[in-house]
Amino acid sequence: MSEKSQKILRAFVAVVLGLCAVFMSVWTVVTEKADVNLVVSAGKTDAVARVTQFKTYSKGVSQGSFQNYVSEFGGVFGSYGTATFRDNVLSLNRLRVEDRVDFVIDFSDKSDVEMQYRVVLECKSDYYGLYEGLEISISSNSISKTTYACSYEGESPKNVESDWVALAVGKKTDKIYVSVKLPIDNAEYSGYGTQISVAVQVIPLIES
């Protein structure tokens, strides 16, 4: 492994969007009603990712939402489907074609070094077989909107990963827009469900 690769590996920090789950002792979690904050600090890197908006739609029409308790977002699709976001995981159940969930991530870089980030969505459980039928769109003030068709590699679901992007010089914040949809062409997946974890991964920007 090259020295540059070793530096990147050592510096790698994952900023996981979540409501309470913590996997490294250096991670500090601060939660507030209706917003979810996760602060990750390691050395000179310091970044915050926060989910601030969560909406569901059926055939383009905004649907109802609910919040069972602090640190959970939830919405419905028509009379049957549901979407919840809790403990870093988006859970989708009984979706129909043209059902969609949109959420916004407020990202803030408080580091004293230049940073780059990417958005990663990973299927955690596809017991009900919906994942392969979904389309996921990711965009931000720094990322051009890109739509990904969820798929499998062999028997394992393939992650959806945006490109790495550096914040513009002097810019310390960004809004990331994520949309998950069951398109009309994938009607055979109607009524199914899946669970997808959401993360923002952050590393220092290392000049080549």
mmCIF file of N, CA and C in Angstrom, residues 2-13 116 164 202-204 206:
data_model
loop_
_atom_site.group_PDB
_atom_site.id
_atom_site.type_symbol
_atom_site.label_atom_id
_atom_site.label_comp_id
_atom_site.label_asym_id
_atom_site.label_seq_id
_atom_site.Cartn_x
_atom_site.Cartn_y
_atom_site.Cartn_z
ATOM 1 N N SER A 2 0.615 2.218 -0.863
ATOM 2 C CA SER A 2 1.430 3.419 -0.951
ATOM 3 C C SER A 2 1.272 4.267 0.307
ATOM 4 N N GLU A 3 2.258 5.168 0.517
ATOM 5 C CA GLU A 3 2.191 6.050 1.675
ATOM 6 C C GLU A 3 0.954 6.928 1.633
ATOM 7 N N LYS A 4 0.604 7.394 0.392
ATOM 8 C CA LYS A 4 -0.598 8.220 0.244
ATOM 9 C C LYS A 4 -1.848 7.447 0.646
ATOM 10 N N SER A 5 -1.939 6.187 0.212
ATOM 11 C CA SER A 5 -3.106 5.368 0.550
ATOM 12 C C SER A 5 -3.180 5.137 2.045
ATOM 13 N N GLN A 6 -2.014 4.935 2.680
ATOM 14 C CA GLN A 6 -2.003 4.730 4.121
ATOM 15 C C GLN A 6 -2.496 5.960 4.852
ATOM 16 N N LYS A 7 -2.118 7.157 4.356
ATOM 17 C CA LYS A 7 -2.578 8.394 4.987
ATOM 18 C C LYS A 7 -4.085 8.520 4.891
ATOM 19 N N ILE A 8 -4.612 8.202 3.708
ATOM 20 C CA ILE A 8 -6.067 8.275 3.525
ATOM 21 C C ILE A 8 -6.775 7.292 4.442
ATOM 22 N N LEU A 9 -6.249 6.069 4.529
ATOM 23 C CA LEU A 9 -6.864 5.045 5.358
ATOM 24 C C LEU A 9 -6.870 5.457 6.817
ATOM 25 N N ARG A 10 -5.738 6.002 7.284
ATOM 26 C CA ARG A 10 -5.663 6.409 8.687
ATOM 27 C C ARG A 10 -6.585 7.569 8.980
ATOM 28 N N ALA A 11 -6.768 8.449 7.976
ATOM 29 C CA ALA A 11 -7.557 9.655 8.212
ATOM 30 C C ALA A 11 -9.048 9.440 8.036
ATOM 31 N N PHE A 12 -9.402 8.258 7.511
ATOM 32 C CA PHE A 12 -10.799 8.018 7.120
ATOM 33 C C PHE A 12 -11.735 8.069 8.327
ATOM 34 N N VAL A 13 -12.769 8.864 8.196
ATOM 35 C CA VAL A 13 -13.766 8.991 9.260
ATOM 36 C C VAL A 13 -15.134 8.913 8.625
ATOM 37 N N GLN A 116 -13.325 16.384 2.034
ATOM 38 C CA GLN A 116 -14.191 15.928 0.957
ATOM 39 C C GLN A 116 -15.132 14.871 1.526
ATOM 40 N N TRP A 164 -16.913 11.347 -4.592
ATOM 41 C CA TRP A 164 -16.303 12.209 -3.585
ATOM 42 C C TRP A 164 -16.373 13.645 -4.080
ATOM 43 N N VAL A 202 -16.447 11.017 5.334
ATOM 44 C CA VAL A 202 -15.628 12.215 5.237
ATOM 45 C C VAL A 202 -14.153 11.852 5.393
ATOM 46 N N ILE A 203 -13.302 12.428 4.519
ATOM 47 C CA ILE A 203 -11.853 12.289 4.661
ATOM 48 C C ILE A 203 -11.212 13.641 4.339
ATOM 49 N N PRO A 204 -10.017 13.882 4.867
ATOM 50 C CA PRO A 204 -9.301 15.117 4.484
ATOM 51 C C PRO A 204 -8.997 15.128 2.994
ATOM 52 N N ILE A 206 -6.592 15.419 0.192
ATOM 53 C CA ILE A 206 -5.149 15.266 0.031
ATOM 54 C C ILE A 206 -4.795 15.557 -1.416
#
